[in-house]
GROMACS .gro file of N, CA and C in nm:
model
  240
    1MET      N    1   0.079  -0.114   0.020
    1MET     CA    2   0.009   0.011   0.023
    1MET      C    3   0.044   0.125  -0.023
    2THR      N    4   0.077   0.165  -0.091
    2THR     CA    5   0.220   0.340  -0.123
    2THR      C    6   0.070   0.402  -0.194
    3GLY      N    7   0.114   0.543  -0.182
    3GLY     CA    8   0.060   0.633  -0.222
    3GLY      C    9  -0.074   0.712  -0.219
    4GLY      N   10  -0.139   0.743  -0.271
    4GLY     CA   11  -0.320   0.747  -0.331
    4GLY      C   12  -0.391   0.631  -0.228
    5GLY      N   13  -0.390   0.565  -0.327
    5GLY     CA   14  -0.400   0.441  -0.308
    5GLY      C   15  -0.384   0.374  -0.156
    6ALA      N   16  -0.300   0.432  -0.050
    6ALA     CA   17  -0.294   0.414   0.075
    6ALA      C   18  -0.421   0.477   0.117
    7SER      N   19  -0.376   0.556   0.203
    7SER     CA   20  -0.482   0.663   0.186
    7SER      C   21  -0.664   0.623   0.215
    8THR      N   22  -0.714   0.565   0.087
    8THR     CA   23  -0.739   0.527   0.019
    8THR      C   24  -0.825   0.388   0.121
    9GLY      N   25  -0.723   0.270   0.081
    9GLY     CA   26  -0.736   0.142   0.131
    9GLY      C   27  -0.775   0.243   0.343
   10LEU      N   28  -0.708   0.277   0.386
   10LEU     CA   29  -0.677   0.281   0.518
   10LEU      C   30  -0.786   0.357   0.591
   11VAL      N   31  -0.880   0.470   0.501
   11VAL     CA   32  -0.990   0.505   0.549
   11VAL      C   33  -1.096   0.412   0.528
   12GLY      N   34  -1.081   0.312   0.440
   12GLY     CA   35  -1.183   0.205   0.416
   12GLY      C   36  -1.221   0.158   0.551
   13PHE      N   37  -1.040   0.125   0.657
   13PHE     CA   38  -1.047   0.080   0.701
   13PHE      C   39  -1.085   0.112   0.790
   14ALA      N   40  -1.098   0.187   0.863
   14ALA     CA   41  -1.192   0.299   0.920
   14ALA      C   42  -1.278   0.315   0.939
   15ARG      N   43  -1.372   0.314   0.862
   15ARG     CA   44  -1.482   0.304   0.719
   15ARG      C   45  -1.558   0.172   0.793
   16ALA      N   46  -1.486   0.094   0.771
   16ALA     CA   47  -1.524  -0.042   0.866
   16ALA      C   48  -1.529  -0.116   0.966
   17LEU      N   49  -1.455  -0.007   0.992
   17LEU     CA   50  -1.434  -0.035   1.168
   17LEU      C   51  -1.574   0.016   1.219
   18ARG      N   52  -1.550   0.107   1.196
   18ARG     CA   53  -1.688   0.238   1.252
   18ARG      C   54  -1.864   0.122   1.204
   19HIS      N   55  -1.892   0.060   1.111
   19HIS     CA   56  -1.915  -0.035   1.063
   19HIS      C   57  -1.960  -0.174   1.210
   20GLY      N   58  -1.837  -0.204   1.199
   20GLY     CA   59  -1.856  -0.287   1.368
   20GLY      C   60  -1.879  -0.169   1.468
   21GLY      N   61  -1.877  -0.097   1.451
   21GLY     CA   62  -1.936  -0.067   1.605
   21GLY      C   63  -1.763   0.004   1.707
   22VAL      N   64  -1.766   0.028   1.637
   22VAL     CA   65  -1.603   0.178   1.670
   22VAL      C   66  -1.645   0.304   1.642
   23ALA      N   67  -1.667   0.388   1.763
   23ALA     CA   68  -1.738   0.475   1.756
   23ALA      C   69  -1.576   0.520   1.710
   24CYS      N   70  -1.515   0.540   1.576
   24CYS     CA   71  -1.408   0.629   1.561
   24CYS      C   72  -1.407   0.750   1.440
   25GLY      N   73  -1.513   0.826   1.475
   25GLY     CA   74  -1.463   0.956   1.382
   25GLY      C   75  -1.414   0.956   1.349
   26PRO      N   76  -1.413   1.159   1.227
   26PRO     CA   77  -1.291   1.209   1.198
   26PRO      C   78  -1.218   1.236   1.256
   27GLU      N   79  -1.213   1.287   1.318
   27GLU     CA   80  -1.042   1.359   1.449
   27GLU      C   81  -1.009   1.196   1.377
   28ARG      N   82  -1.033   1.066   1.445
   28ARG     CA   83  -0.908   0.972   1.553
   28ARG      C   84  -0.900   0.867   1.348
   29VAL      N   85  -0.950   0.964   1.298
   29VAL     CA   86  -1.003   0.813   1.145
   29VAL      C   87  -0.804   0.971   1.104
   30GLN      N   88  -0.833   1.060   1.067
   30GLN     CA   89  -0.755   1.183   1.022
   30GLN      C   90  -0.625   1.170   1.109
   31ALA      N   91  -0.583   1.068   1.226
   31ALA     CA   92  -0.462   1.094   1.315
   31ALA      C   93  -0.430   0.964   1.277
   32PHE      N   94  -0.519   0.845   1.210
   32PHE     CA   95  -0.429   0.731   1.164
   32PHE      C   96  -0.437   0.740   1.070
   33VAL      N   97  -0.465   0.813   0.997
   33VAL     CA   98  -0.353   0.840   0.850
   33VAL      C   99  -0.245   0.864   0.914
   34ALA      N  100  -0.234   0.990   0.986
   34ALA     CA  101  -0.150   1.124   0.970
   34ALA      C  102  -0.004   0.997   1.069
   35ALA      N  103  -0.040   0.933   1.147
   35ALA     CA  104   0.005   0.799   1.248
   35ALA      C  105   0.161   0.687   1.111
   36THR      N  106   0.030   0.651   0.986
   36THR     CA  107   0.084   0.596   0.896
   36THR      C  108   0.110   0.651   0.883
   37ALA      N  109   0.187   0.774   0.824
   37ALA     CA  110   0.287   0.857   0.733
   37ALA      C  111   0.431   0.780   0.805
   38HIS      N  112   0.408   0.760   0.922
   38HIS     CA  113   0.574   0.772   1.002
   38HIS      C  114   0.561   0.632   1.045
   39VAL      N  115   0.471   0.534   0.956
   39VAL     CA  116   0.543   0.355   0.946
   39VAL      C  117   0.593   0.266   0.824
   40ASP      N  118   0.603   0.131   0.837
   40ASP     CA  119   0.607   0.170   0.707
   40ASP      C  120   0.567   0.056   0.667
   41LEU      N  121   0.382   0.046   0.599
   41LEU     CA  122   0.295   0.021   0.527
   41LEU      C  123   0.285  -0.110   0.539
   42ALA      N  124   0.385  -0.172   0.490
   42ALA     CA  125   0.409  -0.263   0.469
   42ALA      C  126   0.402  -0.407   0.571
   43ARG      N  127   0.435  -0.314   0.672
   43ARG     CA  128   0.472  -0.435   0.758
   43ARG      C  129   0.345  -0.399   0.836
   44ARG      N  130   0.272  -0.465   0.846
   44ARG     CA  131   0.165  -0.514   0.924
   44ARG      C  132   0.106  -0.444   1.100
   45ASP      N  133   0.238  -0.502   1.159
   45ASP     CA  134   0.223  -0.494   1.283
   45ASP      C  135   0.227  -0.370   1.327
   46GLN      N  136   0.368  -0.223   1.274
   46GLN     CA  137   0.315  -0.109   1.204
   46GLN      C  138   0.181  -0.031   1.167
   47VAL      N  139   0.136  -0.080   1.096
   47VAL     CA  140  -0.029  -0.007   1.114
   47VAL      C  141  -0.149  -0.086   1.152
   48TYR      N  142  -0.102  -0.225   1.203
   48TYR     CA  143  -0.170  -0.190   1.308
   48TYR      C  144  -0.200  -0.128   1.451
   49TRP      N  145  -0.077  -0.147   1.446
   49TRP     CA  146  -0.063  -0.025   1.621
   49TRP      C  147  -0.016   0.073   1.600
   50ALA      N  148  -0.027   0.164   1.465
   50ALA     CA  149  -0.101   0.276   1.464
   50ALA      C  150  -0.225   0.349   1.445
   51GLY      N  151  -0.289   0.237   1.382
   51GLY     CA  152  -0.479   0.165   1.390
   51GLY      C  153  -0.474   0.199   1.588
   52ARG      N  154  -0.401   0.100   1.638
   52ARG     CA  155  -0.540   0.022   1.789
   52ARG      C  156  -0.475   0.198   1.901
   53VAL      N  157  -0.379   0.244   1.820
   53VAL     CA  158  -0.345   0.363   1.905
   53VAL      C  159  -0.438   0.550   1.914
   54THR      N  160  -0.516   0.533   1.795
   54THR     CA  161  -0.498   0.635   1.689
   54THR      C  162  -0.721   0.611   1.680
   55LEU      N  163  -0.723   0.473   1.626
   55LEU     CA  164  -0.852   0.488   1.697
   55LEU      C  165  -0.977   0.344   1.787
   56CYS      N  166  -0.868   0.410   1.840
   56CYS     CA  167  -0.961   0.329   1.965
   56CYS      C  168  -0.943   0.355   2.091
   57ALA      N  169  -1.079   0.382   2.174
   57ALA     CA  170  -1.061   0.528   2.296
   57ALA      C  171  -1.177   0.410   2.362
   58GLU      N  172  -1.193   0.257   2.386
   58GLU     CA  173  -1.235   0.198   2.493
   58GLU      C  174  -1.148   0.104   2.487
   59PRO      N  175  -1.142   0.052   2.617
   59PRO     CA  176  -1.153  -0.197   2.573
   59PRO      C  177  -1.252  -0.237   2.553
   60ASP      N  178  -1.366  -0.185   2.517
   60ASP     CA  179  -1.420  -0.283   2.465
   60ASP      C  180  -1.423  -0.241   2.250
   61ASP      N  181  -1.347  -0.170   2.217
   61ASP     CA  182  -1.303  -0.105   2.145
   61ASP      C  183  -1.151  -0.183   2.135
   62LEU      N  184  -1.162  -0.287   2.132
   62LEU     CA  185  -1.071  -0.399   2.078
   62LEU      C  186  -1.008  -0.487   2.054
   63PRO      N  187  -1.229  -0.570   2.105
   63PRO     CA  188  -1.148  -0.716   2.066
   63PRO      C  189  -1.251  -0.674   1.847
   64ARG      N  190  -1.329  -0.595   1.781
   64ARG     CA  191  -1.372  -0.562   1.772
   64ARG      C  192  -1.212  -0.513   1.667
   65TYR      N  193  -1.164  -0.423   1.683
   65TYR     CA  194  -1.074  -0.384   1.654
   65TYR      C  195  -0.981  -0.433   1.600
   66ASP      N  196  -0.968  -0.598   1.655
   66ASP     CA  197  -0.910  -0.684   1.579
   66ASP      C  198  -0.951  -0.799   1.442
   67ALA      N  199  -1.069  -0.778   1.479
   67ALA     CA  200  -1.168  -0.840   1.417
   67ALA      C  201  -1.169  -0.734   1.324
   68ALA      N  202  -1.182  -0.623   1.308
   68ALA     CA  203  -1.198  -0.591   1.160
   68ALA      C  204  -1.029  -0.520   1.117
   69PHE      N  205  -0.994  -0.616   1.233
   69PHE     CA  206  -0.819  -0.553   1.112
   69PHE      C  207  -0.822  -0.731   1.032
   70ALA      N  208  -0.787  -0.812   1.165
   70ALA     CA  209  -0.803  -0.930   1.064
   70ALA      C  210  -0.937  -1.005   0.944
   71ALA      N  211  -0.926  -0.941   0.950
   71ALA     CA  212  -1.060  -0.924   0.814
   71ALA      C  213  -1.015  -0.853   0.666
   72TRP      N  214  -0.987  -0.729   0.718
   72TRP     CA  215  -0.915  -0.638   0.603
   72TRP      C  216  -0.835  -0.668   0.576
   73PHE      N  217  -0.723  -0.674   0.688
   73PHE     CA  218  -0.596  -0.711   0.625
   73PHE      C  219  -0.555  -0.877   0.574
   74GLY      N  220  -0.618  -0.951   0.643
   74GLY     CA  221  -0.623  -1.046   0.629
   74GLY      C  222  -0.505  -1.111   0.741
   75GLY      N  223  -0.537  -1.243   0.748
   75GLY     CA  224  -0.466  -1.308   0.861
   75GLY      C  225  -0.481  -1.240   1.058
   76ALA      N  226  -0.439  -1.305   1.173
   76ALA     CA  227  -0.454  -1.290   1.252
   76ALA      C  228  -0.383  -1.127   1.310
   77PRO      N  229  -0.472  -1.008   1.466
   77PRO     CA  230  -0.399  -0.912   1.435
   77PRO      C  231  -0.189  -0.962   1.539
   78PRO      N  232  -0.081  -0.932   1.458
   78PRO     CA  233   0.059  -0.871   1.571
   78PRO      C  234   0.060  -0.897   1.731
   79PRO      N  235   0.059  -1.001   1.769
   79PRO     CA  236   0.083  -1.034   1.892
   79PRO      C  237   0.112  -0.825   1.966
   80ALA      N  238   0.088  -0.917   2.090
   80ALA     CA  239   0.127  -0.743   2.180
   80ALA      C  240   0.189  -0.774   2.253
   0.00000   0.00000   0.00000
């Protein structure tokens, strides 16, 4: 994922996460996209943590985030 397609994919993931019950509004999505500018998008673990710290606000968000991440990016979420 690189370039403009990366941003579209990241926003799509945030949209899927919102549909999964995580209240990640525009400010959180912007923070996520900004955070991914500082990670290697080819590294799933870095994308995972950039999203988890910016898109999740409540403990109940974490299992929803993990499920959406696995569905969107494929495979199990990285270990803690």
